[in-house]
PDB file of C-alpha atoms in Angstrom:
ATOM      1  CA  UNK A   1       0.000   0.000   0.000  1.00 63.00           C
ATOM      2  CA  UNK A   2       2.855   2.499   0.577  1.00 76.00           C
ATOM      3  CA  UNK A   3       3.707   2.233  -3.124  1.00 80.00           C
ATOM      4  CA  UNK A   4       0.133   3.089  -4.090  1.00 83.00           C
ATOM      5  CA  UNK A   5       0.303   6.196  -1.902  1.00 86.00           C
ATOM      6  CA  UNK A   6       3.685   7.091  -3.388  1.00 87.00           C
ATOM      7  CA  UNK A   7       2.279   6.819  -6.924  1.00 88.00           C
ATOM      8  CA  UNK A   8      -0.670   8.994  -5.958  1.00 91.00           C
ATOM      9  CA  UNK A   9       1.566  11.597  -4.269  1.00 92.00           C
ATOM     10  CA  UNK A  10       3.843  11.792  -7.325  1.00 91.00           C
ATOM     11  CA  UNK A  11       0.782  12.128  -9.559  1.00 90.00           C
ATOM     12  CA  UNK A  12      -0.564  15.004  -7.479  1.00 92.00           C
ATOM     13  CA  UNK A  13       2.801  16.784  -7.303  1.00 92.00           C
ATOM     14  CA  UNK A  14       3.370  16.519 -11.052  1.00 92.00           C
ATOM     15  CA  UNK A  15      -0.119  17.822 -11.836  1.00 90.00           C
ATOM     16  CA  UNK A  16       0.263  20.981  -9.805  1.00 85.00           C
ATOM     17  CA  UNK A  17      -3.494  21.412  -9.311  1.00 85.00           C
ATOM     18  CA  UNK A  18      -5.922  19.751  -6.967  1.00 89.00           C
ATOM     19  CA  UNK A  19      -9.312  19.142  -8.515  1.00 92.00           C
ATOM     20  CA  UNK A  20     -11.795  16.303  -8.105  1.00 93.00           C
ATOM     21  CA  UNK A  21     -11.121  15.017 -11.635  1.00 93.00           C
ATOM     22  CA  UNK A  22      -7.343  14.983 -11.128  1.00 92.00           C
ATOM     23  CA  UNK A  23      -7.701  13.193  -7.773  1.00 93.00           C
ATOM     24  CA  UNK A  24     -10.058  10.544  -9.205  1.00 94.00           C
ATOM     25  CA  UNK A  25      -7.860  10.005 -12.253  1.00 93.00           C
ATOM     26  CA  UNK A  26      -4.784   9.859  -9.983  1.00 92.00           C
ATOM     27  CA  UNK A  27      -6.387   7.178  -7.811  1.00 94.00           C
ATOM     28  CA  UNK A  28      -7.305   5.147 -10.913  1.00 95.00           C
ATOM     29  CA  UNK A  29      -3.829   5.445 -12.463  1.00 93.00           C
ATOM     30  CA  UNK A  30      -2.137   4.663  -9.141  1.00 92.00           C
ATOM     31  CA  UNK A  31      -4.383   1.634  -8.599  1.00 92.00           C
ATOM     32  CA  UNK A  32      -3.666   0.366 -12.122  1.00 93.00           C
ATOM     33  CA  UNK A  33       0.093   0.750 -11.626  1.00 90.00           C
ATOM     34  CA  UNK A  34      -0.083  -0.939  -8.233  1.00 87.00           C
ATOM     35  CA  UNK A  35      -2.097  -3.841  -9.699  1.00 88.00           C
ATOM     36  CA  UNK A  36       0.394  -4.182 -12.565  1.00 89.00           C
ATOM     37  CA  UNK A  37       3.315  -4.289 -10.111  1.00 86.00           C
ATOM     38  CA  UNK A  38       1.663  -6.924  -7.922  1.00 83.00           C
ATOM     39  CA  UNK A  39       0.495  -9.076 -10.806  1.00 85.00           C
ATOM     40  CA  UNK A  40       3.358  -8.934 -13.308  1.00 86.00           C
ATOM     41  CA  UNK A  41       6.398  -7.692 -11.392  1.00 81.00           C
ATOM     42  CA  UNK A  42       5.875  -9.891  -8.315  1.00 77.00           C
ATOM     43  CA  UNK A  43       5.819  -6.899  -5.987  1.00 77.00           C
ATOM     44  CA  UNK A  44       5.101  -7.614  -2.360  1.00 75.00           C
ATOM     45  CA  UNK A  45       5.349  -5.607   0.813  1.00 73.00           C
ATOM     46  CA  UNK A  46       7.409  -8.453   2.285  1.00 75.00           C
ATOM     47  CA  UNK A  47      10.138  -7.894  -0.345  1.00 74.00           C
ATOM     48  CA  UNK A  48      10.091  -4.168   0.299  1.00 73.00           C
ATOM     49  CA  UNK A  49      10.575  -4.740   4.028  1.00 75.00           C
ATOM     50  CA  UNK A  50      13.413  -7.157   3.222  1.00 74.00           C
ATOM     51  CA  UNK A  51      15.255  -4.350   1.447  1.00 75.00           C
ATOM     52  CA  UNK A  52      15.086  -2.244   4.601  1.00 78.00           C
ATOM     53  CA  UNK A  53      16.448  -5.154   6.634  1.00 81.00           C
ATOM     54  CA  UNK A  54      19.324  -5.594   4.167  1.00 83.00           C
ATOM     55  CA  UNK A  55      20.431  -1.938   4.343  1.00 87.00           C
ATOM     56  CA  UNK A  56      22.740  -2.476   7.367  1.00 90.00           C
ATOM     57  CA  UNK A  57      24.365  -5.440   5.608  1.00 89.00           C
ATOM     58  CA  UNK A  58      24.876  -3.400   2.433  1.00 89.00           C
ATOM     59  CA  UNK A  59      26.450  -0.609   4.491  1.00 93.00           C
ATOM     60  CA  UNK A  60      28.746  -3.146   6.182  1.00 93.00           C
ATOM     61  CA  UNK A  61      29.570  -4.649   2.786  1.00 93.00           C
ATOM     62  CA  UNK A  62      30.454  -1.227   1.381  1.00 95.00           C
ATOM     63  CA  UNK A  63      32.654  -0.485   4.412  1.00 95.00           C
ATOM     64  CA  UNK A  64      34.468  -3.799   4.017  1.00 94.00           C
ATOM     65  CA  UNK A  65      34.899  -3.117   0.300  1.00 94.00           C
ATOM     66  CA  UNK A  66      36.497   0.273   0.972  1.00 96.00           C
ATOM     67  CA  UNK A  67      38.780  -1.274   3.615  1.00 95.00           C
ATOM     68  CA  UNK A  68      39.857  -4.077   1.247  1.00 92.00           C
ATOM     69  CA  UNK A  69      40.486  -1.586  -1.566  1.00 94.00           C
ATOM     70  CA  UNK A  70      42.761   0.442   0.718  1.00 95.00           C
ATOM     71  CA  UNK A  71      44.620  -2.704   1.863  1.00 92.00           C
ATOM     72  CA  UNK A  72      45.084  -3.862  -1.733  1.00 90.00           C
ATOM     73  CA  UNK A  73      46.280  -0.387  -2.746  1.00 94.00           C
ATOM     74  CA  UNK A  74      48.997  -0.606  -0.091  1.00 93.00           C
ATOM     75  CA  UNK A  75      50.072  -4.053  -1.364  1.00 89.00           C
ATOM     76  CA  UNK A  76      50.209  -2.868  -4.972  1.00 91.00           C
ATOM     77  CA  UNK A  77      52.069   0.281  -3.909  1.00 92.00           C
ATOM     78  CA  UNK A  78      54.689  -1.873  -2.151  1.00 90.00           C
ATOM     79  CA  UNK A  79      55.180  -3.880  -5.333  1.00 88.00           C
ATOM     80  CA  UNK A  80      55.529  -0.746  -7.446  1.00 89.00           C
ATOM     81  CA  UNK A  81      57.873   1.137  -5.097  1.00 92.00           C
ATOM     82  CA  UNK A  82      60.098  -1.830  -4.182  1.00 89.00           C
ATOM     83  CA  UNK A  83      62.058  -2.929  -7.248  1.00 83.00           C
ATOM     84  CA  UNK A  84      63.498  -5.905  -5.330  1.00 88.00           C
ATOM     85  CA  UNK A  85      59.981  -7.287  -4.793  1.00 84.00           C
ATOM     86  CA  UNK A  86      59.045  -9.265  -7.859  1.00 87.00           C
ATOM     87  CA  UNK A  87      55.328  -9.919  -8.176  1.00 88.00           C
ATOM     88  CA  UNK A  88      54.273 -13.518  -8.675  1.00 90.00           C
ATOM     89  CA  UNK A  89      51.077 -13.353 -10.754  1.00 92.00           C
ATOM     90  CA  UNK A  90      48.658 -16.196 -10.224  1.00 90.00           C
ATOM     91  CA  UNK A  91      45.279 -17.441 -11.321  1.00 93.00           C
ATOM     92  CA  UNK A  92      43.013 -18.498  -8.494  1.00 92.00           C
ATOM     93  CA  UNK A  93      40.064 -20.807  -9.033  1.00 93.00           C
ATOM     94  CA  UNK A  94      37.459 -21.228  -6.327  1.00 92.00           C
ATOM     95  CA  UNK A  95      33.862 -22.273  -5.897  1.00 92.00           C
ATOM     96  CA  UNK A  96      31.087 -20.575  -3.982  1.00 91.00           C
ATOM     97  CA  UNK A  97      27.638 -21.810  -3.087  1.00 90.00           C
ATOM     98  CA  UNK A  98      25.646 -18.696  -3.901  1.00 91.00           C
ATOM     99  CA  UNK A  99      22.009 -19.168  -4.816  1.00 88.00           C
ATOM    100  CA  UNK A 100      21.510 -15.883  -6.680  1.00 87.00           C
ATOM    101  CA  UNK A 101      23.152 -14.254  -9.636  1.00 89.00           C
ATOM    102  CA  UNK A 102      23.201 -10.951  -7.754  1.00 87.00           C
ATOM    103  CA  UNK A 103      25.591 -12.349  -5.142  1.00 91.00           C
ATOM    104  CA  UNK A 104      27.892 -13.677  -7.886  1.00 94.00           C
ATOM    105  CA  UNK A 105      27.887 -10.322  -9.680  1.00 94.00           C
ATOM    106  CA  UNK A 106      28.566  -8.385  -6.469  1.00 93.00           C
ATOM    107  CA  UNK A 107      31.474 -10.680  -5.582  1.00 94.00           C
ATOM    108  CA  UNK A 108      32.940 -10.537  -9.103  1.00 94.00           C
ATOM    109  CA  UNK A 109      32.695  -6.739  -9.216  1.00 95.00           C
ATOM    110  CA  UNK A 110      34.134  -6.370  -5.718  1.00 94.00           C
ATOM    111  CA  UNK A 111      37.117  -8.508  -6.688  1.00 93.00           C
ATOM    112  CA  UNK A 112      37.634  -6.477  -9.859  1.00 94.00           C
ATOM    113  CA  UNK A 113      37.342  -3.170  -7.975  1.00 93.00           C
ATOM    114  CA  UNK A 114      40.088  -4.271  -5.595  1.00 91.00           C
ATOM    115  CA  UNK A 115      43.495  -3.265  -7.053  1.00 92.00           C
ATOM    116  CA  UNK A 116      45.718  -6.142  -8.090  1.00 91.00           C
ATOM    117  CA  UNK A 117      42.864  -8.560  -8.762  1.00 92.00           C
ATOM    118  CA  UNK A 118      40.483  -9.017 -11.650  1.00 94.00           C
ATOM    119  CA  UNK A 119      37.690 -11.504 -12.154  1.00 94.00           C
ATOM    120  CA  UNK A 120      38.441 -13.305 -15.400  1.00 96.00           C
ATOM    121  CA  UNK A 121      35.372 -15.524 -15.532  1.00 95.00           C
ATOM    122  CA  UNK A 122      32.398 -16.723 -13.563  1.00 94.00           C
ATOM    123  CA  UNK A 123      30.732 -19.942 -14.649  1.00 92.00           C
ATOM    124  CA  UNK A 124      27.932 -21.094 -12.387  1.00 86.00           C
ATOM    125  CA  UNK A 125      29.615 -20.921  -8.975  1.00 88.00           C
ATOM    126  CA  UNK A 126      33.213 -21.244 -10.210  1.00 93.00           C
ATOM    127  CA  UNK A 127      35.291 -18.058 -10.179  1.00 94.00           C
ATOM    128  CA  UNK A 128      38.577 -17.517 -11.990  1.00 95.00           C
ATOM    129  CA  UNK A 129      40.523 -14.547 -10.646  1.00 94.00           C
ATOM    130  CA  UNK A 130      43.870 -13.177 -11.824  1.00 94.00           C
ATOM    131  CA  UNK A 131      45.990 -11.755  -9.013  1.00 93.00           C
ATOM    132  CA  UNK A 132      49.007  -9.510  -9.454  1.00 91.00           C
ATOM    133  CA  UNK A 133      50.734 -11.311  -6.589  1.00 87.00           C
ATOM    134  CA  UNK A 134      50.156 -14.516  -4.625  1.00 84.00           C
ATOM    135  CA  UNK A 135      49.734 -12.424  -1.478  1.00 81.00           C
ATOM    136  CA  UNK A 136      46.559 -10.910  -2.945  1.00 81.00           C
ATOM    137  CA  UNK A 137      45.193 -14.382  -3.732  1.00 81.00           C
ATOM    138  CA  UNK A 138      45.208 -15.755  -0.195  1.00 83.00           C
ATOM    139  CA  UNK A 139      41.863 -16.678   1.332  1.00 83.00           C
ATOM    140  CA  UNK A 140      39.727 -15.404  -1.512  1.00 83.00           C
ATOM    141  CA  UNK A 141      37.121 -18.181  -1.250  1.00 81.00           C
ATOM    142  CA  UNK A 142      36.652 -17.539   2.483  1.00 85.00           C
ATOM    143  CA  UNK A 143      36.870 -13.756   2.297  1.00 87.00           C
ATOM    144  CA  UNK A 144      34.619 -11.447   4.256  1.00 89.00           C
ATOM    145  CA  UNK A 145      32.889 -10.557   0.953  1.00 90.00           C
ATOM    146  CA  UNK A 146      31.730 -14.151   0.559  1.00 91.00           C
ATOM    147  CA  UNK A 147      30.545 -14.318   4.175  1.00 92.00           C
ATOM    148  CA  UNK A 148      28.541 -11.081   3.949  1.00 91.00           C
ATOM    149  CA  UNK A 149      26.952 -12.032   0.628  1.00 92.00           C
ATOM    150  CA  UNK A 150      26.034 -15.435   2.050  1.00 92.00           C
ATOM    151  CA  UNK A 151      24.493 -13.711   5.080  1.00 90.00           C
ATOM    152  CA  UNK A 152      22.433 -11.495   2.732  1.00 88.00           C
ATOM    153  CA  UNK A 153      21.236 -14.528   0.778  1.00 88.00           C
ATOM    154  CA  UNK A 154      20.310 -16.383   3.966  1.00 87.00           C
ATOM    155  CA  UNK A 155      18.331 -13.389   5.221  1.00 83.00           C
ATOM    156  CA  UNK A 156      16.555 -13.105   1.878  1.00 80.00           C
ATOM    157  CA  UNK A 157      15.735 -16.824   1.872  1.00 78.00           C
ATOM    158  CA  UNK A 158      14.338 -16.575   5.401  1.00 77.00           C
ATOM    159  CA  UNK A 159      12.144 -13.586   4.517  1.00 70.00           C
ATOM    160  CA  UNK A 160      10.839 -14.818   1.164  1.00 67.00           C
ATOM    161  CA  UNK A 161       9.523 -18.188   2.414  1.00 63.00           C
TER     162      UNK A 161
END
């Protein structure tokens, strides 16, 4: 129902006038849009509430991502500024047990955003990641990214039953 009210409020704001005809037409248009969303886009209030419950996890995920980017920047900077350190590039293959494509995409993009690593391919749950140095490859399959994404999936599964 909050979406219906949002549609109606947007309709009224965009019209700029308040007349009986505009209000009636706004209610009809808002009801039609709400029906369309529920019927064809699988909208439910339960899913909307789930998004609010996931916000703290997304904030934590973003914080962890920033922290990991900074740590990886320091590692790459050490490699660049220390000529005696020779990087040992490596390909890392690992499997995850994600249920959703969104979790796979978030993990792949997070790995690619982190300096010194790039996701080469994702096939089903198998990731192939190129790392600038073996040090950057350690513990990738058990990283905090994987744990947080798994926690998000578990929460979603619990709420969408």
